Structure formats: C-alpha cells, structure tokens
C-alpha cells in the first residue's frame, strides 16, 4: 500500500469488483467505447479473484473514494528470459486528474514489477 497526501494506492480485493466494474465503464465511456464494454461483475470476479487469477488491479482512493485504477498481468519476455508486467489499463476519473494519481498508480505497478523480478 502507498499513500501520498490523501491518496492511497492499494491492491484490489474481491469485494472491490463492483467498483472496478464501475471504473472500467467510466473509462469505456470516456474513450467512447461504452457500446463494446460488455464485461460483467461475474467475469471480473473470475478473472481477477478466481482460482487462477489472470490479471490484478490496484485502486487509487482519495479520502476513501475510489478514483482510479491500474489493471495489469504478468508475462514472460523470452529473448532476455525475464518476467515482466504488462499494464493493460490505467484510469483516473477526469475530475481528479492533474494531482499525480496516475503517476502514483504507474509507480506502484513499477514497484510490483521490480519486486517480482528480483524474486525470480
């Protein structure tokens, strides 16, 4: 968990699935892709918190209100032979942008990647 001023970055838990779904729909609307955003809460729960999670999410909260997220998953780069993380989505609510929240999310994903690479 990382805290900067009133913003907290933390790993999502299964109970966050409705919030993650809402933020994904906000991102889709912002990108004018709402019509193709058909993911369900059940699909998110399975993909993020099932027996074999396919991806992970970290949430940014400002005064305990979810305002952004990053969704990422591990991969293996065969040429150098090292693990890595691919960040699929990064989103901060438009009214909360310009405060470093996106940067904090990105930095947390980078820290996670470095920590995991060192363990390999």
mmCIF file with all atom_site columns, C-alpha atoms in Angstrom:
data_model
loop_
_atom_site.group_PDB
_atom_site.id
_atom_site.type_symbol
_atom_site.label_atom_id
_atom_site.label_alt_id
_atom_site.label_comp_id
_atom_site.label_asym_id
_atom_site.label_entity_id
_atom_site.label_seq_id
_atom_site.pdbx_PDB_ins_code
_atom_site.Cartn_x
_atom_site.Cartn_y
_atom_site.Cartn_z
_atom_site.occupancy
_atom_site.B_iso_or_equiv
_atom_site.pdbx_formal_charge
_atom_site.auth_seq_id
_atom_site.auth_comp_id
_atom_site.auth_asym_id
_atom_site.auth_atom_id
_atom_site.pdbx_PDB_model_num
ATOM 1   C CA . UNK A 1 1   ? 0.000   0.000   0.000   1.00 0.00 ? 1   UNK A CA 1
ATOM 2   C CA . UNK A 1 2   ? 1.241   3.505   -0.840  1.00 0.00 ? 2   UNK A CA 1
ATOM 3   C CA . UNK A 1 3   ? -0.067  6.811   0.486   1.00 0.00 ? 3   UNK A CA 1
ATOM 4   C CA . UNK A 1 4   ? 0.574   10.276  -0.965  1.00 0.00 ? 4   UNK A CA 1
ATOM 5   C CA . UNK A 1 5   ? -1.309  13.126  0.698   1.00 0.00 ? 5   UNK A CA 1
ATOM 6   C CA . UNK A 1 6   ? -4.930  11.955  0.829   1.00 0.00 ? 6   UNK A CA 1
ATOM 7   C CA . UNK A 1 7   ? -4.464  9.390   -1.969  1.00 0.00 ? 7   UNK A CA 1
ATOM 8   C CA . UNK A 1 8   ? -3.982  5.731   -1.114  1.00 0.00 ? 8   UNK A CA 1
ATOM 9   C CA . UNK A 1 9   ? -2.942  3.068   -3.613  1.00 0.00 ? 9   UNK A CA 1
ATOM 10  C CA . UNK A 1 10  ? -3.849  -0.488  -2.622  1.00 0.00 ? 10  UNK A CA 1
ATOM 11  C CA . UNK A 1 11  ? -4.347  -3.930  -4.094  1.00 0.00 ? 11  UNK A CA 1
ATOM 12  C CA . UNK A 1 12  ? -7.937  -4.663  -5.003  1.00 0.00 ? 12  UNK A CA 1
ATOM 13  C CA . UNK A 1 13  ? -9.815  -7.402  -3.183  1.00 0.00 ? 13  UNK A CA 1
ATOM 14  C CA . UNK A 1 14  ? -12.804 -9.398  -4.354  1.00 0.00 ? 14  UNK A CA 1
ATOM 15  C CA . UNK A 1 15  ? -15.234 -7.032  -2.630  1.00 0.00 ? 15  UNK A CA 1
ATOM 16  C CA . UNK A 1 16  ? -13.948 -4.284  -4.938  1.00 0.00 ? 16  UNK A CA 1
ATOM 17  C CA . UNK A 1 17  ? -15.357 -5.982  -8.052  1.00 0.00 ? 17  UNK A CA 1
ATOM 18  C CA . UNK A 1 18  ? -18.384 -3.621  -8.324  1.00 0.00 ? 18  UNK A CA 1
ATOM 19  C CA . UNK A 1 19  ? -16.075 -0.601  -8.006  1.00 0.00 ? 19  UNK A CA 1
ATOM 20  C CA . UNK A 1 20  ? -13.661 -1.956  -10.608 1.00 0.00 ? 20  UNK A CA 1
ATOM 21  C CA . UNK A 1 21  ? -16.580 -2.606  -12.951 1.00 0.00 ? 21  UNK A CA 1
ATOM 22  C CA . UNK A 1 22  ? -17.832 0.963   -12.475 1.00 0.00 ? 22  UNK A CA 1
ATOM 23  C CA . UNK A 1 23  ? -14.382 2.412   -13.188 1.00 0.00 ? 23  UNK A CA 1
ATOM 24  C CA . UNK A 1 24  ? -13.996 0.240   -16.298 1.00 0.00 ? 24  UNK A CA 1
ATOM 25  C CA . UNK A 1 25  ? -17.353 1.509   -17.550 1.00 0.00 ? 25  UNK A CA 1
ATOM 26  C CA . UNK A 1 26  ? -16.271 5.105   -16.825 1.00 0.00 ? 26  UNK A CA 1
ATOM 27  C CA . UNK A 1 27  ? -13.094 4.537   -18.841 1.00 0.00 ? 27  UNK A CA 1
ATOM 28  C CA . UNK A 1 28  ? -15.051 2.979   -21.701 1.00 0.00 ? 28  UNK A CA 1
ATOM 29  C CA . UNK A 1 29  ? -17.443 5.938   -21.773 1.00 0.00 ? 29  UNK A CA 1
ATOM 30  C CA . UNK A 1 30  ? -14.513 8.388   -21.672 1.00 0.00 ? 30  UNK A CA 1
ATOM 31  C CA . UNK A 1 31  ? -12.911 6.576   -24.632 1.00 0.00 ? 31  UNK A CA 1
ATOM 32  C CA . UNK A 1 32  ? -16.281 6.484   -26.444 1.00 0.00 ? 32  UNK A CA 1
ATOM 33  C CA . UNK A 1 33  ? -16.226 2.681   -26.284 1.00 0.00 ? 33  UNK A CA 1
ATOM 34  C CA . UNK A 1 34  ? -19.212 2.118   -23.989 1.00 0.00 ? 34  UNK A CA 1
ATOM 35  C CA . UNK A 1 35  ? -21.013 0.085   -26.638 1.00 0.00 ? 35  UNK A CA 1
ATOM 36  C CA . UNK A 1 36  ? -18.261 -2.564  -26.697 1.00 0.00 ? 36  UNK A CA 1
ATOM 37  C CA . UNK A 1 37  ? -17.714 -2.678  -22.935 1.00 0.00 ? 37  UNK A CA 1
ATOM 38  C CA . UNK A 1 38  ? -19.742 -5.740  -22.002 1.00 0.00 ? 38  UNK A CA 1
ATOM 39  C CA . UNK A 1 39  ? -17.684 -7.118  -19.115 1.00 0.00 ? 39  UNK A CA 1
ATOM 40  C CA . UNK A 1 40  ? -19.740 -8.280  -16.157 1.00 0.00 ? 40  UNK A CA 1
ATOM 41  C CA . UNK A 1 41  ? -19.039 -8.335  -12.454 1.00 0.00 ? 41  UNK A CA 1
ATOM 42  C CA . UNK A 1 42  ? -19.026 -12.137 -12.562 1.00 0.00 ? 42  UNK A CA 1
ATOM 43  C CA . UNK A 1 43  ? -16.411 -12.133 -15.325 1.00 0.00 ? 43  UNK A CA 1
ATOM 44  C CA . UNK A 1 44  ? -14.261 -9.700  -13.346 1.00 0.00 ? 44  UNK A CA 1
ATOM 45  C CA . UNK A 1 45  ? -14.522 -11.765 -10.188 1.00 0.00 ? 45  UNK A CA 1
ATOM 46  C CA . UNK A 1 46  ? -13.471 -14.874 -12.065 1.00 0.00 ? 46  UNK A CA 1
ATOM 47  C CA . UNK A 1 47  ? -10.603 -13.206 -13.951 1.00 0.00 ? 47  UNK A CA 1
ATOM 48  C CA . UNK A 1 48  ? -9.225  -11.226 -11.017 1.00 0.00 ? 48  UNK A CA 1
ATOM 49  C CA . UNK A 1 49  ? -10.041 -13.324 -7.953  1.00 0.00 ? 49  UNK A CA 1
ATOM 50  C CA . UNK A 1 50  ? -10.721 -16.847 -9.209  1.00 0.00 ? 50  UNK A CA 1
ATOM 51  C CA . UNK A 1 51  ? -8.618  -19.981 -8.706  1.00 0.00 ? 51  UNK A CA 1
ATOM 52  C CA . UNK A 1 52  ? -6.050  -18.821 -11.273 1.00 0.00 ? 52  UNK A CA 1
ATOM 53  C CA . UNK A 1 53  ? -6.222  -15.018 -11.492 1.00 0.00 ? 53  UNK A CA 1
ATOM 54  C CA . UNK A 1 54  ? -5.499  -13.732 -14.986 1.00 0.00 ? 54  UNK A CA 1
ATOM 55  C CA . UNK A 1 55  ? -4.850  -10.125 -14.004 1.00 0.00 ? 55  UNK A CA 1
ATOM 56  C CA . UNK A 1 56  ? -4.544  -7.853  -10.989 1.00 0.00 ? 56  UNK A CA 1
ATOM 57  C CA . UNK A 1 57  ? -5.888  -4.442  -10.093 1.00 0.00 ? 57  UNK A CA 1
ATOM 58  C CA . UNK A 1 58  ? -4.622  -1.712  -7.827  1.00 0.00 ? 58  UNK A CA 1
ATOM 59  C CA . UNK A 1 59  ? -7.020  1.032   -6.790  1.00 0.00 ? 59  UNK A CA 1
ATOM 60  C CA . UNK A 1 60  ? -6.394  4.698   -6.075  1.00 0.00 ? 60  UNK A CA 1
ATOM 61  C CA . UNK A 1 61  ? -8.593  6.129   -3.351  1.00 0.00 ? 61  UNK A CA 1
ATOM 62  C CA . UNK A 1 62  ? -8.849  9.790   -2.465  1.00 0.00 ? 62  UNK A CA 1
ATOM 63  C CA . UNK A 1 63  ? -10.342 10.273  1.001   1.00 0.00 ? 63  UNK A CA 1
ATOM 64  C CA . UNK A 1 64  ? -11.577 6.645   0.810   1.00 0.00 ? 64  UNK A CA 1
ATOM 65  C CA . UNK A 1 65  ? -13.339 7.257   -2.521  1.00 0.00 ? 65  UNK A CA 1
ATOM 66  C CA . UNK A 1 66  ? -12.145 5.089   -5.447  1.00 0.00 ? 66  UNK A CA 1
ATOM 67  C CA . UNK A 1 67  ? -10.932 7.476   -8.167  1.00 0.00 ? 67  UNK A CA 1
ATOM 68  C CA . UNK A 1 68  ? -8.691  5.368   -10.378 1.00 0.00 ? 68  UNK A CA 1
ATOM 69  C CA . UNK A 1 69  ? -7.151  2.006   -11.074 1.00 0.00 ? 69  UNK A CA 1
ATOM 70  C CA . UNK A 1 70  ? -4.495  0.102   -12.960 1.00 0.00 ? 70  UNK A CA 1
ATOM 71  C CA . UNK A 1 71  ? -5.095  -3.365  -14.369 1.00 0.00 ? 71  UNK A CA 1
ATOM 72  C CA . UNK A 1 72  ? -2.024  -5.459  -15.175 1.00 0.00 ? 72  UNK A CA 1
ATOM 73  C CA . UNK A 1 73  ? -0.879  -9.026  -15.654 1.00 0.00 ? 73  UNK A CA 1
ATOM 74  C CA . UNK A 1 74  ? 2.395   -10.934 -15.642 1.00 0.00 ? 74  UNK A CA 1
ATOM 75  C CA . UNK A 1 75  ? 4.168   -12.029 -18.791 1.00 0.00 ? 75  UNK A CA 1
ATOM 76  C CA . UNK A 1 76  ? 7.453   -13.631 -19.742 1.00 0.00 ? 76  UNK A CA 1
ATOM 77  C CA . UNK A 1 77  ? 9.818   -11.983 -22.215 1.00 0.00 ? 77  UNK A CA 1
ATOM 78  C CA . UNK A 1 78  ? 11.594  -14.836 -23.988 1.00 0.00 ? 78  UNK A CA 1
ATOM 79  C CA . UNK A 1 79  ? 14.588  -13.002 -25.509 1.00 0.00 ? 79  UNK A CA 1
ATOM 80  C CA . UNK A 1 80  ? 16.067  -11.723 -22.262 1.00 0.00 ? 80  UNK A CA 1
ATOM 81  C CA . UNK A 1 81  ? 14.400  -14.570 -20.363 1.00 0.00 ? 81  UNK A CA 1
ATOM 82  C CA . UNK A 1 82  ? 12.855  -12.376 -17.695 1.00 0.00 ? 82  UNK A CA 1
ATOM 83  C CA . UNK A 1 83  ? 9.388   -11.917 -16.240 1.00 0.00 ? 83  UNK A CA 1
ATOM 84  C CA . UNK A 1 84  ? 7.572   -8.632  -16.546 1.00 0.00 ? 84  UNK A CA 1
ATOM 85  C CA . UNK A 1 85  ? 4.245   -6.931  -16.107 1.00 0.00 ? 85  UNK A CA 1
ATOM 86  C CA . UNK A 1 86  ? 2.007   -5.644  -18.874 1.00 0.00 ? 86  UNK A CA 1
ATOM 87  C CA . UNK A 1 87  ? -0.227  -2.791  -17.783 1.00 0.00 ? 87  UNK A CA 1
ATOM 88  C CA . UNK A 1 88  ? -3.443  -3.066  -19.779 1.00 0.00 ? 88  UNK A CA 1
ATOM 89  C CA . UNK A 1 89  ? -5.411  -0.167  -18.290 1.00 0.00 ? 89  UNK A CA 1
ATOM 90  C CA . UNK A 1 90  ? -4.685  2.966   -16.308 1.00 0.00 ? 90  UNK A CA 1
ATOM 91  C CA . UNK A 1 91  ? -7.558  5.274   -15.438 1.00 0.00 ? 91  UNK A CA 1
ATOM 92  C CA . UNK A 1 92  ? -8.122  8.265   -13.187 1.00 0.00 ? 92  UNK A CA 1
ATOM 93  C CA . UNK A 1 93  ? -11.504 9.985   -13.005 1.00 0.00 ? 93  UNK A CA 1
ATOM 94  C CA . UNK A 1 94  ? -11.345 13.204  -15.068 1.00 0.00 ? 94  UNK A CA 1
ATOM 95  C CA . UNK A 1 95  ? -12.187 15.453  -12.119 1.00 0.00 ? 95  UNK A CA 1
ATOM 96  C CA . UNK A 1 96  ? -9.221  14.002  -10.165 1.00 0.00 ? 96  UNK A CA 1
ATOM 97  C CA . UNK A 1 97  ? -6.591  14.316  -12.889 1.00 0.00 ? 97  UNK A CA 1
ATOM 98  C CA . UNK A 1 98  ? -3.594  16.600  -12.585 1.00 0.00 ? 98  UNK A CA 1
ATOM 99  C CA . UNK A 1 99  ? -2.911  15.632  -8.970  1.00 0.00 ? 99  UNK A CA 1
ATOM 100 C CA . UNK A 1 100 ? -0.361  12.857  -9.577  1.00 0.00 ? 100 UNK A CA 1
ATOM 101 C CA . UNK A 1 101 ? -2.766  9.962   -9.068  1.00 0.00 ? 101 UNK A CA 1
ATOM 102 C CA . UNK A 1 102 ? -1.975  8.380   -12.434 1.00 0.00 ? 102 UNK A CA 1
ATOM 103 C CA . UNK A 1 103 ? 1.733   8.714   -11.747 1.00 0.00 ? 103 UNK A CA 1
ATOM 104 C CA . UNK A 1 104 ? 1.265   7.104   -8.319  1.00 0.00 ? 104 UNK A CA 1
ATOM 105 C CA . UNK A 1 105 ? -0.569  4.165   -9.902  1.00 0.00 ? 105 UNK A CA 1
ATOM 106 C CA . UNK A 1 106 ? 2.145   3.757   -12.525 1.00 0.00 ? 106 UNK A CA 1
ATOM 107 C CA . UNK A 1 107 ? 4.893   3.943   -9.904  1.00 0.00 ? 107 UNK A CA 1
ATOM 108 C CA . UNK A 1 108 ? 3.165   1.279   -7.817  1.00 0.00 ? 108 UNK A CA 1
ATOM 109 C CA . UNK A 1 109 ? 2.913   -1.071  -10.812 1.00 0.00 ? 109 UNK A CA 1
ATOM 110 C CA . UNK A 1 110 ? 6.632   -0.470  -11.462 1.00 0.00 ? 110 UNK A CA 1
ATOM 111 C CA . UNK A 1 111 ? 7.476   -1.281  -7.829  1.00 0.00 ? 111 UNK A CA 1
ATOM 112 C CA . UNK A 1 112 ? 5.481   -4.504  -8.050  1.00 0.00 ? 112 UNK A CA 1
ATOM 113 C CA . UNK A 1 113 ? 7.278   -5.463  -11.276 1.00 0.00 ? 113 UNK A CA 1
ATOM 114 C CA . UNK A 1 114 ? 10.711  -4.800  -9.783  1.00 0.00 ? 114 UNK A CA 1
ATOM 115 C CA . UNK A 1 115 ? 9.930   -6.714  -6.609  1.00 0.00 ? 115 UNK A CA 1
ATOM 116 C CA . UNK A 1 116 ? 8.739   -9.719  -8.596  1.00 0.00 ? 116 UNK A CA 1
ATOM 117 C CA . UNK A 1 117 ? 11.704  -9.593  -10.980 1.00 0.00 ? 117 UNK A CA 1
ATOM 118 C CA . UNK A 1 118 ? 14.086  -9.706  -8.024  1.00 0.00 ? 118 UNK A CA 1
ATOM 119 C CA . UNK A 1 119 ? 12.361  -12.813 -6.667  1.00 0.00 ? 119 UNK A CA 1
ATOM 120 C CA . UNK A 1 120 ? 12.801  -14.667 -9.968  1.00 0.00 ? 120 UNK A CA 1
#
